PDB file of C-alpha atoms in Angstrom:
ATOM      1  CA  GLY A   1     -11.441 -20.041   5.968  1.00  0.00           C
ATOM      2  CA  ALA A   2     -14.019 -18.181   3.941  1.00  0.00           C
ATOM      3  CA  VAL A   3     -14.919 -19.544   0.521  1.00  0.00           C
ATOM      4  CA  VAL A   4     -15.339 -17.659  -2.708  1.00  0.00           C
ATOM      5  CA  SER A   5     -16.588 -19.562  -5.730  1.00  0.00           C
ATOM      6  CA  GLN A   6     -16.661 -18.765  -9.428  1.00  0.00           C
ATOM      7  CA  HIS A   7     -18.701 -20.129 -12.273  1.00  0.00           C
ATOM      8  CA  PRO A   8     -17.883 -21.304 -14.816  1.00  0.00           C
ATOM      9  CA  SER A   9     -14.368 -22.493 -14.201  1.00  0.00           C
ATOM     10  CA  ARG A  10     -13.666 -22.554 -17.894  1.00  0.00           C
ATOM     11  CA  VAL A  11     -15.461 -21.148 -20.922  1.00  0.00           C
ATOM     12  CA  ILE A  12     -14.803 -21.117 -24.638  1.00  0.00           C
ATOM     13  CA  CYS A  13     -16.744 -18.711 -26.827  1.00  0.00           C
ATOM     14  CA  LYS A  14     -16.760 -17.326 -30.322  1.00  0.00           C
ATOM     15  CA  SER A  15     -15.476 -13.862 -31.081  1.00  0.00           C
ATOM     16  CA  GLY A  16     -18.232 -11.266 -30.829  1.00  0.00           C
ATOM     17  CA  THR A  17     -20.292 -13.059 -28.212  1.00  0.00           C
ATOM     18  CA  SER A  18     -20.722 -12.072 -24.565  1.00  0.00           C
ATOM     19  CA  VAL A  19     -19.709 -14.162 -21.593  1.00  0.00           C
ATOM     20  CA  LYS A  20     -20.921 -13.872 -18.003  1.00  0.00           C
ATOM     21  CA  ILE A  21     -18.793 -14.959 -15.055  1.00  0.00           C
ATOM     22  CA  GLU A  22     -20.266 -15.307 -11.574  1.00  0.00           C
ATOM     23  CA  CYS A  23     -18.488 -14.754  -8.271  1.00  0.00           C
ATOM     24  CA  ARG A  24     -20.135 -15.851  -5.045  1.00  0.00           C
ATOM     25  CA  SER A  25     -19.181 -15.571  -1.405  1.00  0.00           C
ATOM     26  CA  LEU A  26     -20.444 -18.858  -0.018  1.00  0.00           C
ATOM     27  CA  ASP A  27     -20.518 -18.375   3.724  1.00  0.00           C
ATOM     28  CA  PHE A  28     -20.263 -14.650   4.256  1.00  0.00           C
ATOM     29  CA  GLN A  29     -21.636 -11.415   2.914  1.00  0.00           C
ATOM     30  CA  ALA A  30     -19.466  -9.191   0.793  1.00  0.00           C
ATOM     31  CA  THR A  31     -20.520  -5.616   0.096  1.00  0.00           C
ATOM     32  CA  THR A  32     -17.409  -5.224  -2.008  1.00  0.00           C
ATOM     33  CA  MET A  33     -15.821  -7.676  -4.395  1.00  0.00           C
ATOM     34  CA  PHE A  34     -12.915  -7.238  -6.749  1.00  0.00           C
ATOM     35  CA  TRP A  35     -12.230  -8.506 -10.252  1.00  0.00           C
ATOM     36  CA  TYR A  36      -8.740  -9.278 -11.488  1.00  0.00           C
ATOM     37  CA  ARG A  37      -7.353 -10.456 -14.792  1.00  0.00           C
ATOM     38  CA  GLN A  38      -4.222 -12.522 -15.175  1.00  0.00           C
ATOM     39  CA  PHE A  39      -2.330 -13.283 -18.370  1.00  0.00           C
ATOM     40  CA  PRO A  40       0.056 -16.250 -18.557  1.00  0.00           C
ATOM     41  CA  LYS A  41       3.177 -15.878 -16.420  1.00  0.00           C
ATOM     42  CA  GLN A  42       2.087 -12.462 -15.238  1.00  0.00           C
ATOM     43  CA  SER A  43       0.723 -11.010 -12.054  1.00  0.00           C
ATOM     44  CA  LEU A  44      -2.883 -10.336 -11.197  1.00  0.00           C
ATOM     45  CA  MET A  45      -4.094  -7.013 -12.504  1.00  0.00           C
ATOM     46  CA  LEU A  46      -6.973  -5.317 -10.728  1.00  0.00           C
ATOM     47  CA  MET A  47      -9.755  -4.473 -13.149  1.00  0.00           C
ATOM     48  CA  ALA A  48     -12.538  -3.103 -10.996  1.00  0.00           C
ATOM     49  CA  THR A  49     -14.175  -2.890  -7.612  1.00  0.00           C
ATOM     50  CA  SER A  50     -17.704  -4.223  -7.461  1.00  0.00           C
ATOM     51  CA  ASN A  51     -20.022  -2.557  -4.958  1.00  0.00           C
ATOM     52  CA  GLU A  52     -23.329  -4.012  -3.853  1.00  0.00           C
ATOM     53  CA  GLY A  53     -26.172  -1.757  -4.879  1.00  0.00           C
ATOM     54  CA  SER A  54     -24.068   0.779  -6.719  1.00  0.00           C
ATOM     55  CA  LYS A  55     -21.912   1.205  -9.790  1.00  0.00           C
ATOM     56  CA  ALA A  56     -18.590  -0.540 -10.075  1.00  0.00           C
ATOM     57  CA  THR A  57     -15.355   1.417  -9.903  1.00  0.00           C
ATOM     58  CA  TYR A  58     -13.000   0.673 -12.771  1.00  0.00           C
ATOM     59  CA  GLU A  59      -9.224   0.929 -12.797  1.00  0.00           C
ATOM     60  CA  GLN A  60      -7.555   3.206 -15.271  1.00  0.00           C
ATOM     61  CA  GLY A  61      -7.453   1.708 -18.732  1.00  0.00           C
ATOM     62  CA  VAL A  62     -10.258  -0.803 -18.146  1.00  0.00           C
ATOM     63  CA  GLU A  63     -13.242  -0.237 -20.411  1.00  0.00           C
ATOM     64  CA  LYS A  64     -16.423  -0.190 -18.351  1.00  0.00           C
ATOM     65  CA  ASP A  65     -18.616  -0.794 -21.405  1.00  0.00           C
ATOM     66  CA  LYS A  66     -16.533  -3.819 -22.284  1.00  0.00           C
ATOM     67  CA  PHE A  67     -16.486  -5.369 -18.835  1.00  0.00           C
ATOM     68  CA  LEU A  68     -19.903  -4.977 -17.261  1.00  0.00           C
ATOM     69  CA  ILE A  69     -20.088  -5.601 -13.544  1.00  0.00           C
ATOM     70  CA  ASN A  70     -23.254  -6.155 -11.553  1.00  0.00           C
ATOM     71  CA  HIS A  71     -23.264  -6.683  -7.787  1.00  0.00           C
ATOM     72  CA  ALA A  72     -26.886  -7.641  -7.304  1.00  0.00           C
ATOM     73  CA  SER A  73     -26.691  -9.063  -3.795  1.00  0.00           C
ATOM     74  CA  LEU A  74     -24.360  -9.334  -0.848  1.00  0.00           C
ATOM     75  CA  THR A  75     -23.112 -12.706  -2.074  1.00  0.00           C
ATOM     76  CA  LEU A  76     -23.014 -12.359  -5.860  1.00  0.00           C
ATOM     77  CA  SER A  77     -21.089 -10.256  -8.336  1.00  0.00           C
ATOM     78  CA  THR A  78     -21.066 -10.895 -12.073  1.00  0.00           C
ATOM     79  CA  LEU A  79     -18.601  -9.854 -14.736  1.00  0.00           C
ATOM     80  CA  THR A  80     -19.821  -9.829 -18.323  1.00  0.00           C
ATOM     81  CA  VAL A  81     -17.267  -9.610 -21.083  1.00  0.00           C
ATOM     82  CA  THR A  82     -19.185  -8.055 -23.944  1.00  0.00           C
ATOM     83  CA  SER A  83     -18.366  -8.653 -27.601  1.00  0.00           C
ATOM     84  CA  ALA A  84     -15.419 -10.771 -26.610  1.00  0.00           C
ATOM     85  CA  HIS A  85     -12.342 -10.897 -28.808  1.00  0.00           C
ATOM     86  CA  PRO A  86      -9.319 -13.201 -28.725  1.00  0.00           C
ATOM     87  CA  GLU A  87      -7.292 -10.603 -26.808  1.00  0.00           C
ATOM     88  CA  ASP A  88      -9.825 -10.903 -23.974  1.00  0.00           C
ATOM     89  CA  SER A  89      -8.732 -14.490 -23.456  1.00  0.00           C
ATOM     90  CA  SER A  90      -7.367 -14.586 -19.940  1.00  0.00           C
ATOM     91  CA  PHE A  91      -7.782 -15.923 -16.410  1.00  0.00           C
ATOM     92  CA  TYR A  92     -10.378 -13.899 -14.516  1.00  0.00           C
ATOM     93  CA  ILE A  93     -10.334 -14.019 -10.729  1.00  0.00           C
ATOM     94  CA  CYS A  94     -12.611 -12.435  -8.161  1.00  0.00           C
ATOM     95  CA  SER A  95     -12.032 -11.756  -4.485  1.00  0.00           C
ATOM     96  CA  ALA A  96     -13.799 -10.471  -1.407  1.00  0.00           C
ATOM     97  CA  TRP A  97     -12.847  -9.237   2.042  1.00  0.00           C
ATOM     98  CA  TYR A  98     -13.878 -11.528   4.854  1.00  0.00           C
ATOM     99  CA  GLN A  99     -14.857  -9.601   7.986  1.00  0.00           C
ATOM    100  CA  ARG A 100     -12.568  -6.790   6.854  1.00  0.00           C
ATOM    101  CA  GLU A 101      -9.612  -8.922   7.892  1.00  0.00           C
ATOM    102  CA  THR A 102      -8.459 -11.066   4.999  1.00  0.00           C
ATOM    103  CA  GLN A 103      -9.146 -11.078   1.301  1.00  0.00           C
ATOM    104  CA  TYR A 104     -10.060 -14.434  -0.184  1.00  0.00           C
ATOM    105  CA  PHE A 105      -9.929 -15.310  -3.846  1.00  0.00           C
ATOM    106  CA  GLY A 106     -12.060 -17.448  -6.070  1.00  0.00           C
ATOM    107  CA  PRO A 107     -10.596 -20.327  -8.093  1.00  0.00           C
ATOM    108  CA  GLY A 108     -10.630 -18.299 -11.296  1.00  0.00           C
ATOM    109  CA  THR A 109     -12.343 -18.606 -14.668  1.00  0.00           C
ATOM    110  CA  ARG A 110     -10.356 -19.428 -17.767  1.00  0.00           C
ATOM    111  CA  LEU A 111     -11.803 -17.621 -20.795  1.00  0.00           C
ATOM    112  CA  LEU A 112     -10.789 -18.579 -24.305  1.00  0.00           C
ATOM    113  CA  VAL A 113     -12.190 -16.551 -27.168  1.00  0.00           C
ATOM    114  CA  LEU A 114     -11.856 -18.142 -30.580  1.00  0.00           C
TER     115      LEU A 114
ATOM    116  CA  GLY B   1      -5.596  -1.929 -14.532  1.00  0.00           C
ATOM    117  CA  GLU B   2      -3.072  -1.705 -11.787  1.00  0.00           C
ATOM    118  CA  SER B   3      -0.288  -4.138 -11.085  1.00  0.00           C
ATOM    119  CA  VAL B   4       3.319  -3.882 -10.144  1.00  0.00           C
ATOM    120  CA  GLY B   5       5.612  -5.069 -12.915  1.00  0.00           C
ATOM    121  CA  LEU B   6       5.152  -7.796 -15.507  1.00  0.00           C
ATOM    122  CA  HIS B   7       8.204  -9.959 -14.899  1.00  0.00           C
ATOM    123  CA  LEU B   8       8.153 -13.298 -13.142  1.00  0.00           C
ATOM    124  CA  PRO B   9      11.474 -13.993 -11.362  1.00  0.00           C
ATOM    125  CA  THR B  10      12.263 -17.583 -10.554  1.00  0.00           C
ATOM    126  CA  LEU B  11      13.857 -19.209  -7.542  1.00  0.00           C
ATOM    127  CA  SER B  12      15.082 -22.794  -7.398  1.00  0.00           C
ATOM    128  CA  VAL B  13      15.621 -24.368  -4.006  1.00  0.00           C
ATOM    129  CA  GLN B  14      16.722 -27.798  -2.886  1.00  0.00           C
ATOM    130  CA  GLU B  15      14.146 -29.752  -0.937  1.00  0.00           C
ATOM    131  CA  GLY B  16      14.708 -29.244   2.777  1.00  0.00           C
ATOM    132  CA  ASP B  17      16.455 -25.912   2.401  1.00  0.00           C
ATOM    133  CA  ASN B  18      14.943 -22.610   3.436  1.00  0.00           C
ATOM    134  CA  SER B  19      13.486 -20.296   0.798  1.00  0.00           C
ATOM    135  CA  ILE B  20      13.468 -16.530   0.898  1.00  0.00           C
ATOM    136  CA  ILE B  21      11.252 -14.599  -1.485  1.00  0.00           C
ATOM    137  CA  ASN B  22      11.589 -10.837  -1.631  1.00  0.00           C
ATOM    138  CA  CYS B  23       9.215  -8.098  -2.615  1.00  0.00           C
ATOM    139  CA  ALA B  24       9.377  -4.323  -2.848  1.00  0.00           C
ATOM    140  CA  TYR B  25       6.332  -2.143  -2.501  1.00  0.00           C
ATOM    141  CA  SER B  26       5.879   1.444  -3.528  1.00  0.00           C
ATOM    142  CA  ASN B  27       3.086   3.028  -1.538  1.00  0.00           C
ATOM    143  CA  SER B  28       4.130   4.440   1.830  1.00  0.00           C
ATOM    144  CA  ALA B  29       0.481   4.656   2.844  1.00  0.00           C
ATOM    145  CA  SER B  30      -0.050   0.892   2.567  1.00  0.00           C
ATOM    146  CA  ASP B  31      -0.464  -0.583   6.017  1.00  0.00           C
ATOM    147  CA  TYR B  32      -1.421  -4.166   5.346  1.00  0.00           C
ATOM    148  CA  PHE B  33       0.520  -6.718   3.359  1.00  0.00           C
ATOM    149  CA  ILE B  34      -0.318 -10.241   2.306  1.00  0.00           C
ATOM    150  CA  TRP B  35       1.547 -13.137   0.787  1.00  0.00           C
ATOM    151  CA  TYR B  36      -0.342 -15.426  -1.573  1.00  0.00           C
ATOM    152  CA  LYS B  37       0.556 -18.749  -3.139  1.00  0.00           C
ATOM    153  CA  GLN B  38      -0.808 -19.564  -6.568  1.00  0.00           C
ATOM    154  CA  GLU B  39      -0.618 -22.994  -8.108  1.00  0.00           C
ATOM    155  CA  SER B  40      -1.067 -23.445 -11.820  1.00  0.00           C
ATOM    156  CA  GLY B  41      -4.634 -22.864 -12.954  1.00  0.00           C
ATOM    157  CA  LYS B  42      -5.894 -21.895  -9.508  1.00  0.00           C
ATOM    158  CA  GLY B  43      -6.737 -18.722  -7.638  1.00  0.00           C
ATOM    159  CA  PRO B  44      -4.337 -17.194  -5.099  1.00  0.00           C
ATOM    160  CA  GLN B  45      -4.287 -18.864  -1.700  1.00  0.00           C
ATOM    161  CA  PHE B  46      -3.702 -16.813   1.448  1.00  0.00           C
ATOM    162  CA  ILE B  47      -0.468 -17.710   3.254  1.00  0.00           C
ATOM    163  CA  ILE B  48       0.266 -15.038   5.822  1.00  0.00           C
ATOM    164  CA  ASP B  49      -0.260 -11.353   6.380  1.00  0.00           C
ATOM    165  CA  ILE B  50       1.308  -8.551   8.371  1.00  0.00           C
ATOM    166  CA  ARG B  51       0.256  -5.077   9.388  1.00  0.00           C
ATOM    167  CA  SER B  52       2.552  -2.100   9.334  1.00  0.00           C
ATOM    168  CA  ASN B  53       2.772  -1.889  13.131  1.00  0.00           C
ATOM    169  CA  MET B  54       4.742  -5.144  13.086  1.00  0.00           C
ATOM    170  CA  ASP B  55       8.056  -6.062  11.504  1.00  0.00           C
ATOM    171  CA  LYS B  56       7.819  -9.822  11.796  1.00  0.00           C
ATOM    172  CA  ARG B  57       5.109 -12.410  11.893  1.00  0.00           C
ATOM    173  CA  GLN B  58       5.395 -16.184  11.990  1.00  0.00           C
ATOM    174  CA  GLY B  59       3.095 -18.912  10.842  1.00  0.00           C
ATOM    175  CA  GLN B  60       3.509 -22.595  10.271  1.00  0.00           C
ATOM    176  CA  ARG B  61       6.861 -22.941   8.428  1.00  0.00           C
ATOM    177  CA  VAL B  62       6.511 -19.383   7.106  1.00  0.00           C
ATOM    178  CA  THR B  63       7.757 -16.052   8.362  1.00  0.00           C
ATOM    179  CA  VAL B  64       7.083 -12.634   6.911  1.00  0.00           C
ATOM    180  CA  LEU B  65       9.450  -9.738   7.530  1.00  0.00           C
ATOM    181  CA  LEU B  66       8.500  -6.125   6.890  1.00  0.00           C
ATOM    182  CA  ASN B  67      10.989  -3.284   6.554  1.00  0.00           C
ATOM    183  CA  LYS B  68       9.010  -0.078   6.210  1.00  0.00           C
ATOM    184  CA  THR B  69      12.123   2.068   5.937  1.00  0.00           C
ATOM    185  CA  VAL B  70      13.066   0.590   2.586  1.00  0.00           C
ATOM    186  CA  LYS B  71       9.568  -0.611   1.685  1.00  0.00           C
ATOM    187  CA  HIS B  72      10.624  -4.231   1.538  1.00  0.00           C
ATOM    188  CA  LEU B  73       8.813  -7.430   2.378  1.00  0.00           C
ATOM    189  CA  SER B  74      10.117 -10.980   2.493  1.00  0.00           C
ATOM    190  CA  LEU B  75       8.622 -14.426   2.873  1.00  0.00           C
ATOM    191  CA  GLN B  76      10.713 -17.153   4.406  1.00  0.00           C
ATOM    192  CA  ILE B  77       9.684 -20.768   4.000  1.00  0.00           C
ATOM    193  CA  ALA B  78      11.432 -23.234   6.274  1.00  0.00           C
ATOM    194  CA  ALA B  79      12.312 -26.744   5.147  1.00  0.00           C
ATOM    195  CA  THR B  80      10.925 -26.227   1.660  1.00  0.00           C
ATOM    196  CA  GLN B  81       8.933 -29.139   0.291  1.00  0.00           C
ATOM    197  CA  PRO B  82       7.978 -30.116  -3.281  1.00  0.00           C
ATOM    198  CA  GLY B  83       4.414 -29.037  -2.509  1.00  0.00           C
ATOM    199  CA  ASP B  84       5.679 -25.516  -1.990  1.00  0.00           C
ATOM    200  CA  SER B  85       6.427 -25.205  -5.714  1.00  0.00           C
ATOM    201  CA  ALA B  86       4.171 -22.416  -6.962  1.00  0.00           C
ATOM    202  CA  VAL B  87       4.137 -18.731  -7.760  1.00  0.00           C
ATOM    203  CA  TYR B  88       4.237 -16.473  -4.718  1.00  0.00           C
ATOM    204  CA  PHE B  89       2.842 -12.961  -4.747  1.00  0.00           C
ATOM    205  CA  CYS B  90       3.170 -10.212  -2.238  1.00  0.00           C
ATOM    206  CA  ALA B  91       0.236  -7.836  -2.179  1.00  0.00           C
ATOM    207  CA  GLU B  92      -0.392  -4.524  -0.494  1.00  0.00           C
ATOM    208  CA  ASP B  93      -3.596  -2.945   0.672  1.00  0.00           C
ATOM    209  CA  ARG B  94      -3.598   0.476  -0.907  1.00  0.00           C
ATOM    210  CA  LYS B  95      -5.440   2.602   1.555  1.00  0.00           C
ATOM    211  CA  THR B  96      -8.312   3.640  -0.657  1.00  0.00           C
ATOM    212  CA  SER B  97     -11.988   3.799   0.149  1.00  0.00           C
ATOM    213  CA  TYR B  98     -12.387   0.163  -0.886  1.00  0.00           C
ATOM    214  CA  ASP B  99      -9.104  -1.267   0.396  1.00  0.00           C
ATOM    215  CA  LYS B 100      -7.887  -2.384  -2.997  1.00  0.00           C
ATOM    216  CA  VAL B 101      -5.241  -5.082  -2.901  1.00  0.00           C
ATOM    217  CA  ILE B 102      -2.516  -4.629  -5.490  1.00  0.00           C
ATOM    218  CA  PHE B 103      -0.250  -7.502  -6.418  1.00  0.00           C
ATOM    219  CA  GLY B 104       3.477  -7.519  -6.922  1.00  0.00           C
ATOM    220  CA  PRO B 105       5.083  -9.241  -9.916  1.00  0.00           C
ATOM    221  CA  GLY B 106       5.349 -12.648  -8.275  1.00  0.00           C
ATOM    222  CA  THR B 107       8.163 -15.162  -7.877  1.00  0.00           C
ATOM    223  CA  SER B 108       8.067 -18.672  -9.223  1.00  0.00           C
ATOM    224  CA  LEU B 109       9.449 -21.112  -6.662  1.00  0.00           C
ATOM    225  CA  SER B 110      10.703 -24.437  -7.914  1.00  0.00           C
ATOM    226  CA  VAL B 111      11.686 -27.071  -5.364  1.00  0.00           C
ATOM    227  CA  ILE B 112      14.264 -29.592  -6.498  1.00  0.00           C
ATOM    228  CA  PRO B 113      13.722 -33.040  -4.952  1.00  0.00           C
TER     229      PRO B 113
END
C-alpha cells in the first residue's frame, strides 16, 4: 500500500519554543493532507486540512496561528507548533488520500513539551 | 477539532474466538466508512472499508457490516489472535469538499491467550 512518513518520530522541546513536524507521501502525490492530534486513550481529532498551494482549512477550535501548516509540494506538508506549551504535548498524525480511494496514515510524531 | 466521543470502550476476547466491534455514526451524508487498527505508539493502519451502496464486505479474517437505517457499523474478526490486540477505530468520510475522515471513539481489543 501507499506509504506516508513523518519526521521526527519523537521530539522533546522546552516551553515557548516552536517545533516543526514533516509529513511526506513517499510514493504518490497528495494535493490534500490532513493533520490529527491524539491524546492518550482518546480518539484521533482532526485539526486541519492541508492543501497544496493554498491556505490550510482549520477545524473549529483549532488555533491557526498556533498550528501553522504549509503544504509546499505535492509530497510534503509541515505542521509547526508555535510557542509550544505543555498542554500541546500529544501524538500528531498526518494522513493523505491515495488515488482518492483509501486514506493512509503516517506513523505519528510524539511531542513532549517540558 | 472534530471527533466523535472521548471514551475508549474495551473488549476482551479469548484467543480463537470471534470478535465483534461496533460503531455508530451520525452523519447520514457519509458514504464511505473505514476501519483502522492502531497499535500502541503507531499510526492507524487500514483494515477494511465499505461504501454505502453495500451492506457487507469481507476481507481476510475480517468482515464489515453496514446498517444505514440505524447508522451502525460493525467489524467482525474471525479466530482472534494475540496480534489482533489493539485499538480499533471506525471512521466516516464526511462528504465535504476535502473528504475529511472523522474518527469514532475507538474500542480497545484485548485478546486473552
